[in-house]
Tab-separated table of C-alpha atoms in Angstrom:
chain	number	residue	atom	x	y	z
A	1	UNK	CA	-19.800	-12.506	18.699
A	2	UNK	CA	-16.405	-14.493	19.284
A	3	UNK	CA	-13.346	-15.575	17.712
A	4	UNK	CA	-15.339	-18.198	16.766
A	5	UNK	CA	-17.708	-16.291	14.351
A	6	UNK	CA	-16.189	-17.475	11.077
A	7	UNK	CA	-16.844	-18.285	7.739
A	8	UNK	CA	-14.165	-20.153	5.477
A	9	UNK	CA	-12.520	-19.334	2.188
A	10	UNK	CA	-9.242	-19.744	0.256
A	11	UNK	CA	-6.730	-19.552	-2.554
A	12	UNK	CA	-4.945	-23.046	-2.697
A	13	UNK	CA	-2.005	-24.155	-0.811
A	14	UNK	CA	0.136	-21.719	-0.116
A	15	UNK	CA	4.046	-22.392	1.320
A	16	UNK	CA	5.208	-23.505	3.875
A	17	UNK	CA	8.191	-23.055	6.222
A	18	UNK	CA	9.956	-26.088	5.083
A	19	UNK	CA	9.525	-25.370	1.967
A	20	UNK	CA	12.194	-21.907	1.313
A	21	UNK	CA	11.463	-20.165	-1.755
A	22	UNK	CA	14.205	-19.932	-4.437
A	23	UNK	CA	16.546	-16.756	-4.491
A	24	UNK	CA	14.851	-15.234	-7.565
A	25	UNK	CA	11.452	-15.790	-5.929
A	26	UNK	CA	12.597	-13.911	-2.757
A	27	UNK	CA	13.879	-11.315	-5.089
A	28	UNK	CA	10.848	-11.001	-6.884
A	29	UNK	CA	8.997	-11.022	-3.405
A	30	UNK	CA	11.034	-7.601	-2.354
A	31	UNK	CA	10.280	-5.785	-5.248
A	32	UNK	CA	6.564	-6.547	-4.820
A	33	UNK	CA	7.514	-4.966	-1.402
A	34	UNK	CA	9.379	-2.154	-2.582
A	35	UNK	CA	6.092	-1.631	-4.752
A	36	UNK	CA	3.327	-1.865	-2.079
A	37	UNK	CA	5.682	0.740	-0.302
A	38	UNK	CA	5.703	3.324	-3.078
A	39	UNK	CA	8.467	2.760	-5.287
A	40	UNK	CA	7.940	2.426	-8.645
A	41	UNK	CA	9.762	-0.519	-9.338
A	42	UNK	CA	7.766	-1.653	-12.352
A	43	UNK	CA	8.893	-4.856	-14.493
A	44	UNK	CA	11.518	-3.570	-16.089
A	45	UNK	CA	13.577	-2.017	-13.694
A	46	UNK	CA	12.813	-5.709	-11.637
A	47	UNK	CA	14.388	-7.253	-15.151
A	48	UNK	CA	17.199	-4.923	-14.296
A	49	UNK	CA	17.415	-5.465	-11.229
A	50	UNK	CA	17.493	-9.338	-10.931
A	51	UNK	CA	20.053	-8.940	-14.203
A	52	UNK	CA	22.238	-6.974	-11.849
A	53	UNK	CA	22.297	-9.588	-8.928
A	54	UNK	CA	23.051	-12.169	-12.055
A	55	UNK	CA	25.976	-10.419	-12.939
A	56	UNK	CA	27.188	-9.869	-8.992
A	57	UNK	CA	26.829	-12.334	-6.000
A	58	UNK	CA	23.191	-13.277	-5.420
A	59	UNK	CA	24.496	-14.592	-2.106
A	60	UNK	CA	26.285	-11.563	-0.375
A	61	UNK	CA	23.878	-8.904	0.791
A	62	UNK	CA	25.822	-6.147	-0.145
A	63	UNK	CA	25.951	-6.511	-3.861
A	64	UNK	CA	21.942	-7.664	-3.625
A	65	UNK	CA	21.460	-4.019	-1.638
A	66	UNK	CA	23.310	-2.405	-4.505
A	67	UNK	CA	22.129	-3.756	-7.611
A	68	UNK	CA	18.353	-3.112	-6.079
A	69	UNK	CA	18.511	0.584	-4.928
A	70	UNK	CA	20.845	1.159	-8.844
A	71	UNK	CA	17.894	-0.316	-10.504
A	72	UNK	CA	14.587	-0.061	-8.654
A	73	UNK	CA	14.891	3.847	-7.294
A	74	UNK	CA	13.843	6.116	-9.916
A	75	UNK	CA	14.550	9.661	-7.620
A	76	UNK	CA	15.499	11.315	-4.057
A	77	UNK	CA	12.396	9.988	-2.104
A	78	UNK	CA	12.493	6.284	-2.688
A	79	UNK	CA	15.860	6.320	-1.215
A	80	UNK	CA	14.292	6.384	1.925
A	81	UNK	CA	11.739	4.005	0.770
A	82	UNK	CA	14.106	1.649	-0.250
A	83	UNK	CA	16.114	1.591	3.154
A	84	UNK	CA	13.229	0.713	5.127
A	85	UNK	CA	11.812	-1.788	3.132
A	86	UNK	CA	15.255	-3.844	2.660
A	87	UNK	CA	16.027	-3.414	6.432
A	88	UNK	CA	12.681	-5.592	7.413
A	89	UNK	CA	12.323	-8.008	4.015
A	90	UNK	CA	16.621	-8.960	4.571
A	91	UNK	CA	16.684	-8.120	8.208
A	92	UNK	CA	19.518	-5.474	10.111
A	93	UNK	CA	22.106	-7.709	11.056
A	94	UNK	CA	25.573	-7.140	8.902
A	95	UNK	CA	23.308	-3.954	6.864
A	96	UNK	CA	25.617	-2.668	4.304
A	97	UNK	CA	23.997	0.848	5.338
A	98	UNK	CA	22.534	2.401	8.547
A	99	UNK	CA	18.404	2.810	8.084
A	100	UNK	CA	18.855	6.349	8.982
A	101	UNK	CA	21.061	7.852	6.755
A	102	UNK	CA	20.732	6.629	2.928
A	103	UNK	CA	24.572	5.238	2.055
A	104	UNK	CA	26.957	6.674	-0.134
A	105	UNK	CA	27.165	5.346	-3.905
A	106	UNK	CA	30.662	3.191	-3.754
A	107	UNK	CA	33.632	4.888	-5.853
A	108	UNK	CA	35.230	2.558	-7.932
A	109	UNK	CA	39.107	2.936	-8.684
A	110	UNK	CA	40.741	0.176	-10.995
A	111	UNK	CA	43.469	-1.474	-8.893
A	112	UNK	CA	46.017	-3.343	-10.759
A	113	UNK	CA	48.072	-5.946	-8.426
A	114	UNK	CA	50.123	-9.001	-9.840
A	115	UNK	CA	49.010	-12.275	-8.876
A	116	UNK	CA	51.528	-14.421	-5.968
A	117	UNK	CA	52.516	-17.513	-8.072
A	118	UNK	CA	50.433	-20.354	-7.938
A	119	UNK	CA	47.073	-18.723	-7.077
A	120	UNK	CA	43.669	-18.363	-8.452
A	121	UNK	CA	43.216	-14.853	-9.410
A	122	UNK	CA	39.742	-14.026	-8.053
A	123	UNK	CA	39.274	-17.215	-5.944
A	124	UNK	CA	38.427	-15.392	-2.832
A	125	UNK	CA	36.978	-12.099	-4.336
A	126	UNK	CA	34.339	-14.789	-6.217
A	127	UNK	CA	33.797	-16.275	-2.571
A	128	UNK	CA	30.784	-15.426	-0.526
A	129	UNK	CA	30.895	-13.001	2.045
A	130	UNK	CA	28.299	-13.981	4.895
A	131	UNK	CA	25.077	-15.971	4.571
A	132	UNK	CA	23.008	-16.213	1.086
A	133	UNK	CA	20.350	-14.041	0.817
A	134	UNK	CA	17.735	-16.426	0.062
A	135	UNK	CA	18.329	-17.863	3.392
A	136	UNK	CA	18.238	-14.226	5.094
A	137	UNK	CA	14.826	-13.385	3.458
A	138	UNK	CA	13.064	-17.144	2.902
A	139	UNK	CA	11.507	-16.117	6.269
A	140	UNK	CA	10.115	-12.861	4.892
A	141	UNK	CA	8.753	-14.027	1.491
A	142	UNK	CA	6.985	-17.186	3.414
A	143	UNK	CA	5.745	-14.745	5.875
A	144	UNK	CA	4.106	-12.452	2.748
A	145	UNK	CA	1.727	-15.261	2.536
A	146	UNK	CA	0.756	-16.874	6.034
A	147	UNK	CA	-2.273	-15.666	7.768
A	148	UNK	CA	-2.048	-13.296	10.418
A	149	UNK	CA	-3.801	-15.119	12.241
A	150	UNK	CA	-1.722	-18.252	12.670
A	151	UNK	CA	1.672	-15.768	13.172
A	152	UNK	CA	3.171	-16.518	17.008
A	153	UNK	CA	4.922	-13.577	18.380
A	154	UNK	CA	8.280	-13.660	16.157
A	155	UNK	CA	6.765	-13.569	12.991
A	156	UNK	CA	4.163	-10.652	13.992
A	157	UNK	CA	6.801	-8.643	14.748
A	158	UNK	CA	8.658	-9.061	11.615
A	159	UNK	CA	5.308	-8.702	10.069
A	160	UNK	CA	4.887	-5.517	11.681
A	161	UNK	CA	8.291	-4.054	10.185
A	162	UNK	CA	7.319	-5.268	7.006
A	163	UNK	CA	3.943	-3.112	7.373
A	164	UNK	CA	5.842	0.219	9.007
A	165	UNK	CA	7.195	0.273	4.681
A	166	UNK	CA	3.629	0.095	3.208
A	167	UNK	CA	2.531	3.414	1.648
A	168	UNK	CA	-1.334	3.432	0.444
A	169	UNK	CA	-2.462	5.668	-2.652
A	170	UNK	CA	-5.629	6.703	-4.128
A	171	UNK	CA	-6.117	6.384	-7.642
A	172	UNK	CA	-5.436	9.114	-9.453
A	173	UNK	CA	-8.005	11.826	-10.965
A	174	UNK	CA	-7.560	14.710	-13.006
A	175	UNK	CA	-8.170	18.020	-11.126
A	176	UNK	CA	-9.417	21.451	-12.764
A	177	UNK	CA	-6.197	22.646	-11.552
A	178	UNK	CA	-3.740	23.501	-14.303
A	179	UNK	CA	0.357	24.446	-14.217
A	180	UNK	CA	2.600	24.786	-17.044
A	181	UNK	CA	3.826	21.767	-19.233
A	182	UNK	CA	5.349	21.469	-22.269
A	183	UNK	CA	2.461	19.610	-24.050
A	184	UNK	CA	-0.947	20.458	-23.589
A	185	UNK	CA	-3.546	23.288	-24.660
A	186	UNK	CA	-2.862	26.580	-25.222
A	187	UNK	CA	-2.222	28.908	-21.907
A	188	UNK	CA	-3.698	32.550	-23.639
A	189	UNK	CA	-3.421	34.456	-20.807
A	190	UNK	CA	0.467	33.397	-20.309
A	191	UNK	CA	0.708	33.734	-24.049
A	192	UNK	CA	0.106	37.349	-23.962
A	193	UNK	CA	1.968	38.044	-20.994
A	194	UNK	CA	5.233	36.401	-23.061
A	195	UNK	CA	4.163	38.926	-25.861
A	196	UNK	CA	3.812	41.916	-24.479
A	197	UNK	CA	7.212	41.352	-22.596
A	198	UNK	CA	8.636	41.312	-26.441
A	199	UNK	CA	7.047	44.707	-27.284
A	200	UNK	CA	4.148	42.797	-29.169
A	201	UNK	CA	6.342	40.980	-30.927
A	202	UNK	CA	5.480	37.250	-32.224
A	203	UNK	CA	6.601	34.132	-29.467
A	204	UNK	CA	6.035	30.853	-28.267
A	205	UNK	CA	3.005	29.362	-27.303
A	206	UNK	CA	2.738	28.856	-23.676
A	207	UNK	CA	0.661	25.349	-22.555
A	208	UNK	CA	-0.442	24.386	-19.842
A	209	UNK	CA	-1.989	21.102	-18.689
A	210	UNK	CA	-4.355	19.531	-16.317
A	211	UNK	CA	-2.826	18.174	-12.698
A	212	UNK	CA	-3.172	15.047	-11.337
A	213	UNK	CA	-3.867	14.222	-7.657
A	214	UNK	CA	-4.822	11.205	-5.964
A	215	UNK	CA	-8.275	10.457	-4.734
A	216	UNK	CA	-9.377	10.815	-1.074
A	217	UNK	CA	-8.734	6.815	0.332
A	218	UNK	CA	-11.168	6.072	3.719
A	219	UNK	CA	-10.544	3.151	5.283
A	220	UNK	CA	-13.285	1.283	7.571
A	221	UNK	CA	-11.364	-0.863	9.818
A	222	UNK	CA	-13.287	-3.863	11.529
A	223	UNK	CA	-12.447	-4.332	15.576
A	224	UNK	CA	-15.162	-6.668	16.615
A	225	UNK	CA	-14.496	-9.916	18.131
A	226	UNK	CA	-14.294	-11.801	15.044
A	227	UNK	CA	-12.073	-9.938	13.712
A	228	UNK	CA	-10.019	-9.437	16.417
A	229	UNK	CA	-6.763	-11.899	15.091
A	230	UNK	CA	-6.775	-9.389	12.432
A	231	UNK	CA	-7.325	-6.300	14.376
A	232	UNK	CA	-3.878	-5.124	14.862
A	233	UNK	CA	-2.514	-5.902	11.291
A	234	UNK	CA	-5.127	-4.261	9.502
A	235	UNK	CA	-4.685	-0.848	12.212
A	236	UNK	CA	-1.040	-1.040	11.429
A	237	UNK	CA	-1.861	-0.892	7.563
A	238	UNK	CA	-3.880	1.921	8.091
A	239	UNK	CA	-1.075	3.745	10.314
A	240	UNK	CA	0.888	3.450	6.894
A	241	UNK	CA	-1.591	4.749	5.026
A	242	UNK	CA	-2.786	7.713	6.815
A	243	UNK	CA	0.721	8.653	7.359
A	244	UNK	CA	0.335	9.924	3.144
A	245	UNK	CA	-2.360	12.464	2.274
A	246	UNK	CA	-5.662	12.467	1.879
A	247	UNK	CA	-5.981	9.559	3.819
A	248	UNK	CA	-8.688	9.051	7.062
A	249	UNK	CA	-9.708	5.823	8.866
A	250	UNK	CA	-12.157	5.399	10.838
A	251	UNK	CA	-12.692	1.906	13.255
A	252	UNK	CA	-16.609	-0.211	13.244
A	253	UNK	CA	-17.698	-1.915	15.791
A	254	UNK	CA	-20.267	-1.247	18.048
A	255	UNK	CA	-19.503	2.489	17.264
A	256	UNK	CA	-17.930	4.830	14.991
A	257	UNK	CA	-14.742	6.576	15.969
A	258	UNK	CA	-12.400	8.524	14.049
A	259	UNK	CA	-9.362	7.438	14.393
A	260	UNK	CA	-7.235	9.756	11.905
A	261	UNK	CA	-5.471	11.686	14.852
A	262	UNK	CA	-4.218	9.064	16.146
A	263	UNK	CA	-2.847	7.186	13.568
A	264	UNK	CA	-1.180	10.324	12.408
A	265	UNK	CA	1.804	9.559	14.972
A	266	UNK	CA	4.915	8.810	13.532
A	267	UNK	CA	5.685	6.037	15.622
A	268	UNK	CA	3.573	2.693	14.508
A	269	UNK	CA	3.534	1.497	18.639
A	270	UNK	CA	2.819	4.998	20.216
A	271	UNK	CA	-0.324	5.163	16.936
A	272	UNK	CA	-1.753	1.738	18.113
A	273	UNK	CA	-1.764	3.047	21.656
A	274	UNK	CA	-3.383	6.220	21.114
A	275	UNK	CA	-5.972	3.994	18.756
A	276	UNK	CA	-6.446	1.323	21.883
A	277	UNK	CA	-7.462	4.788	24.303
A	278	UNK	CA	-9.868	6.190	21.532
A	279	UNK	CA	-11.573	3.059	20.178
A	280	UNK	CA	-13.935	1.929	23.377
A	281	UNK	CA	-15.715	-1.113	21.690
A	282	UNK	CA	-12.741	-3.506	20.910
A	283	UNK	CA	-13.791	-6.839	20.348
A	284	UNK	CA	-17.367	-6.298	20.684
A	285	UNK	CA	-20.372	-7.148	18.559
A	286	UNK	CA	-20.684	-5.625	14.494
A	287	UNK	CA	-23.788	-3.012	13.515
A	288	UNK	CA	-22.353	-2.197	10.099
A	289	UNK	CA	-25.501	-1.119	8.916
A	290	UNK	CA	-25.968	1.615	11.959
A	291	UNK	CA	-22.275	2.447	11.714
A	292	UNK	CA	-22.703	3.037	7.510
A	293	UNK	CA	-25.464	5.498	8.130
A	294	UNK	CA	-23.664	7.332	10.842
A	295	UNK	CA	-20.431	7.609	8.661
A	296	UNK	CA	-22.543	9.066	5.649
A	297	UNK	CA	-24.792	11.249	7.534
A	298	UNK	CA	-21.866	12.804	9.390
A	299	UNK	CA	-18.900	12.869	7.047
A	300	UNK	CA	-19.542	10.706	3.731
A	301	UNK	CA	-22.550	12.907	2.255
A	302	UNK	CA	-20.586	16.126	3.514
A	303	UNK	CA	-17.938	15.607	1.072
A	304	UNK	CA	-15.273	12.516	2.225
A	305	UNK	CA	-16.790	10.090	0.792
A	306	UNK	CA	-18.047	11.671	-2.563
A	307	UNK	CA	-15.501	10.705	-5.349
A	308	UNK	CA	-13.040	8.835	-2.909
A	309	UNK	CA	-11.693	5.295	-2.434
A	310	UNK	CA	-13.623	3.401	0.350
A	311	UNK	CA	-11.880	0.539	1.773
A	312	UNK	CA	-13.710	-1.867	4.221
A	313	UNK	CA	-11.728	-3.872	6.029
A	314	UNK	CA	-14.846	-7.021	7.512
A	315	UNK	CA	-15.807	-10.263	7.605
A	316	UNK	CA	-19.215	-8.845	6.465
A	317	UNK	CA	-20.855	-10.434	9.922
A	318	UNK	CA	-23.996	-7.826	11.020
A	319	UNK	CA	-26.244	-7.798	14.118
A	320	UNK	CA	-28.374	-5.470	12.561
A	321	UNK	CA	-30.504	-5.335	9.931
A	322	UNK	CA	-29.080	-6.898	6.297
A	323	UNK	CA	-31.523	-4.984	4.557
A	324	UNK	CA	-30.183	-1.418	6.343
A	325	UNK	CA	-26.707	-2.774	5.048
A	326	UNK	CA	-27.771	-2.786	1.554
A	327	UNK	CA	-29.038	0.123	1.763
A	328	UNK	CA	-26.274	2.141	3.153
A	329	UNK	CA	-24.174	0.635	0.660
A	330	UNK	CA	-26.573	1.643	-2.184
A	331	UNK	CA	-26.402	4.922	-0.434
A	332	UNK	CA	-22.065	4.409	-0.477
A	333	UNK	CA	-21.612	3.464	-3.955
A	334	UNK	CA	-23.415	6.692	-5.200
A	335	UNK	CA	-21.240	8.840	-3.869
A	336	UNK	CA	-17.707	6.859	-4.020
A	337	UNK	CA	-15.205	6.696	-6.837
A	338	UNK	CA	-15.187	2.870	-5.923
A	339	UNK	CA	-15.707	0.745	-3.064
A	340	UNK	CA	-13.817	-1.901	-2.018
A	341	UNK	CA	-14.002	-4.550	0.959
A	342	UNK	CA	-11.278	-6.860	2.150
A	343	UNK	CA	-12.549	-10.051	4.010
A	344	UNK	CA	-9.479	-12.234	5.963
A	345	UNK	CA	-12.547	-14.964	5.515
A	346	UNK	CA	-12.163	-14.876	2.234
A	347	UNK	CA	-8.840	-17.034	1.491
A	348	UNK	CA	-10.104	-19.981	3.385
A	349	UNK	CA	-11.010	-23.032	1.707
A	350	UNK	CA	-14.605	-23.450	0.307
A	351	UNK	CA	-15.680	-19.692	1.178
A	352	UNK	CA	-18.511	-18.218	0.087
A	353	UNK	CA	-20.301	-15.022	0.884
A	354	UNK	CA	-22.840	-16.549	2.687
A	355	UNK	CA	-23.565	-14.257	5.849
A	356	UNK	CA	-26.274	-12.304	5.686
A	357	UNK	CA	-24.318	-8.876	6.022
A	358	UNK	CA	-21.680	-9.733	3.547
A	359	UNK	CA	-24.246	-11.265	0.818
A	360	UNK	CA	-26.118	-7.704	1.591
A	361	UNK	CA	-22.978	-5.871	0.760
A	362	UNK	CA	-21.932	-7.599	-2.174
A	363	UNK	CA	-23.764	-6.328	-4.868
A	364	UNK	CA	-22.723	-2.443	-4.156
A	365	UNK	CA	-18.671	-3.968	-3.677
A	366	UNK	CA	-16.445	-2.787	-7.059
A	367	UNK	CA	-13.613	-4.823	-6.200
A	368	UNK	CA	-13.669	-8.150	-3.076
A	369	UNK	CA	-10.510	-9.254	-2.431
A	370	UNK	CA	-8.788	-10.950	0.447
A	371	UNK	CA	-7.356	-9.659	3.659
A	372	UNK	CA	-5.378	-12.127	5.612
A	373	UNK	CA	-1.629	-11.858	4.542
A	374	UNK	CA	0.707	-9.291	3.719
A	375	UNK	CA	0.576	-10.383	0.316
A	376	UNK	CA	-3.280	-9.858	0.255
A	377	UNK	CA	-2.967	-6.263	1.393
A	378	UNK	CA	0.102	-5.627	-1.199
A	379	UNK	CA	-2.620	-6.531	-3.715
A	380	UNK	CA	-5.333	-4.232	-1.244
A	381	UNK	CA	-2.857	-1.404	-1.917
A	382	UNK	CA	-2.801	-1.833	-5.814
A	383	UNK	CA	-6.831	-2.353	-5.957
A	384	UNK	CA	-6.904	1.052	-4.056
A	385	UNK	CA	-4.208	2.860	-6.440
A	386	UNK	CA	-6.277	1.487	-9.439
A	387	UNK	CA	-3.355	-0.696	-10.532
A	388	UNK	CA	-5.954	-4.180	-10.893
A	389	UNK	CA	-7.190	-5.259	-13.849
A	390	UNK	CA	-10.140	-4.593	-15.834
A	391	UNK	CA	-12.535	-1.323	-14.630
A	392	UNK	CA	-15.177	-1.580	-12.137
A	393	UNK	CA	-18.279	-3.579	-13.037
A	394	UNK	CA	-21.061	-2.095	-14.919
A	395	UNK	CA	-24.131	-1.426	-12.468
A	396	UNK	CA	-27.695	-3.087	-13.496
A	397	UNK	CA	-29.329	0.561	-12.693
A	398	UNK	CA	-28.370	4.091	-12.437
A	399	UNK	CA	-24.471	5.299	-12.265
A	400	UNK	CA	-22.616	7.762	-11.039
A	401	UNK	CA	-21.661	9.903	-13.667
A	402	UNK	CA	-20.412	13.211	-12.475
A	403	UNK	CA	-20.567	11.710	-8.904
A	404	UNK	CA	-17.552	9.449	-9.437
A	405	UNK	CA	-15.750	11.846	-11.573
């Protein structure tokens, strides 16, 4: 069960190196990245944002670093966000600010001067300052959609920055749970309370309303030899992920091993080496129906699976049994909020789900999608938060009713 073991699929042609995007496609390109790393930089703080570059220097990296973290941070913890993802999509050479420590919003002071005769006033304020940004990040936004699996050792470690800024979230649910708000039903009990703290006296309502969290997300990564070019992007997604909550990940193969703990570490390179000690089949055959049943017998029928986000993370190719796969599936999508699996296979030209383990799969999948790229996984990350279009399908028999609630 090789490298070789590979089916084909794919989305069109996609660019190339030679072929640099434009500057508002690259600035597009990081707010999709600013997005797939948390920050809700929606469309119209992106309308803002790309007005603001208008209105500056699209070409100095300063007034680009500006204009984006004005626009596209809406509080205190995308700061953080923001500094990450703008060191790897624009690089650290000549950074305006320091990774570490978010920068201080400029003071401006109107500075009247008079003008030496026979100059242009604002000739060499209007002047670029350094390279254009286009040119700094062309390599980044081409990057978003090459296959890992062609990357040489440059790229993947640009690729790998760009992944240390991905943040994964479930889709959100509303809990039994409820705190105080200013619209909702009527809290009695702190009703009264406010009453009898005014002698009896008449007073506002007190509401409350209903919290929401974010579903449990379990991720199923794939380490068997054919997925082995993909191995070490798709463990460094999950790194990202688990490092938010209610997050666990778990790594098929030839076994089933946990891999939560490890991933926890802080540090992306010290994570993958605690995962390469603890994961004893790399590159080894695929028994995804074996694997399914252990999961759900251990830990999915127990409670982790039952109303959470299951990601697989496969090219759907099974030693075993197809007709175990299906079931376990069956068995998955009863429990699960949704259930969605990522194939690298399936962006390449004239795929179709043709192996026996993925065409088992398929019909209990809520959302397939592709898995080779960084852009693939951006749009991974909003499939998981809920973010796609349309619901899930409508099943032939049954549902899950309370189950996926």
């Amino acid at each position: 069960m090789g490298p070789g073991r590979c089916g084909a699929g794919g989305t069109g042609p996609r660019p190339g190196p030679e072929e640099p995007p434009r500057a508002d496609a690259v600035l597009l390109g990081f707010a999709r990245a600013l997005r797939a790393a948390g920050v809700d930089a929606g469309a119209e703080r992106t309308h803002a944002f790309l007005r603001a570059v208008d209105a500056l220097r699209p070409g100095v990296r300063a007034d680009v670093y500006w204009a984006g973290r004005l626009t596209l941070c809406g509080d205190r913890d995308d700061l953080e966000r923001y500094e990450r993802v703008f060191a790897a999509y624009f690089g650290t050479a000549d950074a305006p600010v320091r990774a570490v420590r978010p920068a201080p919003r400029p003071r401006l002071r109107p500075v009247l001067r008079e003008a030496p005769a026979g100059s242009r006033t604002g000739a060499s304020d209007r002047e670029p300052q350094g390279p254009p940004v286009a040119s700094l990040a062309s390599s980044a936004e081409v990057l978003r959609h090459r296959d890992v699996a062609e990357l040489d050792a440059a790229e993947r470690a640009q690729l790998r920055r760009l992944l240390a800024a991905f943040a994964l979230r479930g889709a959100s649910r509303r809990s039994a749970r409820r705190r105080p708000a200013r619209r909702g039903t009527v809290d009695p009990r702190r009703t009264v309370r406010e009453m009898l703290r005014h002698g009896g006296e008449p007073a506002l309502l007190r509401r409350h309303a209903r919290v929401d969290r974010p579903r449990r997300v379990v991720l199923l990564v794939d380490v068997s030899g054919s997925m082995a070019p993909y191995a070490d992007a798709l463990l460094r997604f999950a790194h990202a992920a688990v490092r938010g909550r209610r997050t666990e990940a778990f790594t098929i193969g030839t076994r089933l091993t946990r891999v939560t703990r490890e991933l926890s570490h802080r540090d992306a390179d010290l994570a993958m080496a605690a995962v390469a000690e603890a994961v004893p089949d790399w590159r080894g055959g695929t028994r995804l129906g074996e694997l399914l049943r252990a999961f759900l017998d251990r830990w999915g029928q127990r409670g982790m699976a039952r109303g959470a986000v299951v990601v697989l993370l496969s090219d759907g190719w099974e030693r075993g049994d197809p007709r175990l796969l299906a079931e376990q599936m069956r068995r998955l999508h009863r429990l699960a909020h949704r259930v969605v699996w990522a194939n690298p296979r399936k962006a390449r030209p004239g795929y179709a789900p043709l192996a026996a383990g993925m065409a088992a799969a398929l019909p209990s999948v809520d959302a397939f999608v592709e898995g080779h790229s960084l852009a693939a996984l951006e749009r991974l990350a909003a499939v998981v938060r809920g973010a796609d279009a349309g619901p899930p399908r409508a099943r032939a028999a049954g549902g899950k009713g309370a189950e996926r609630a």
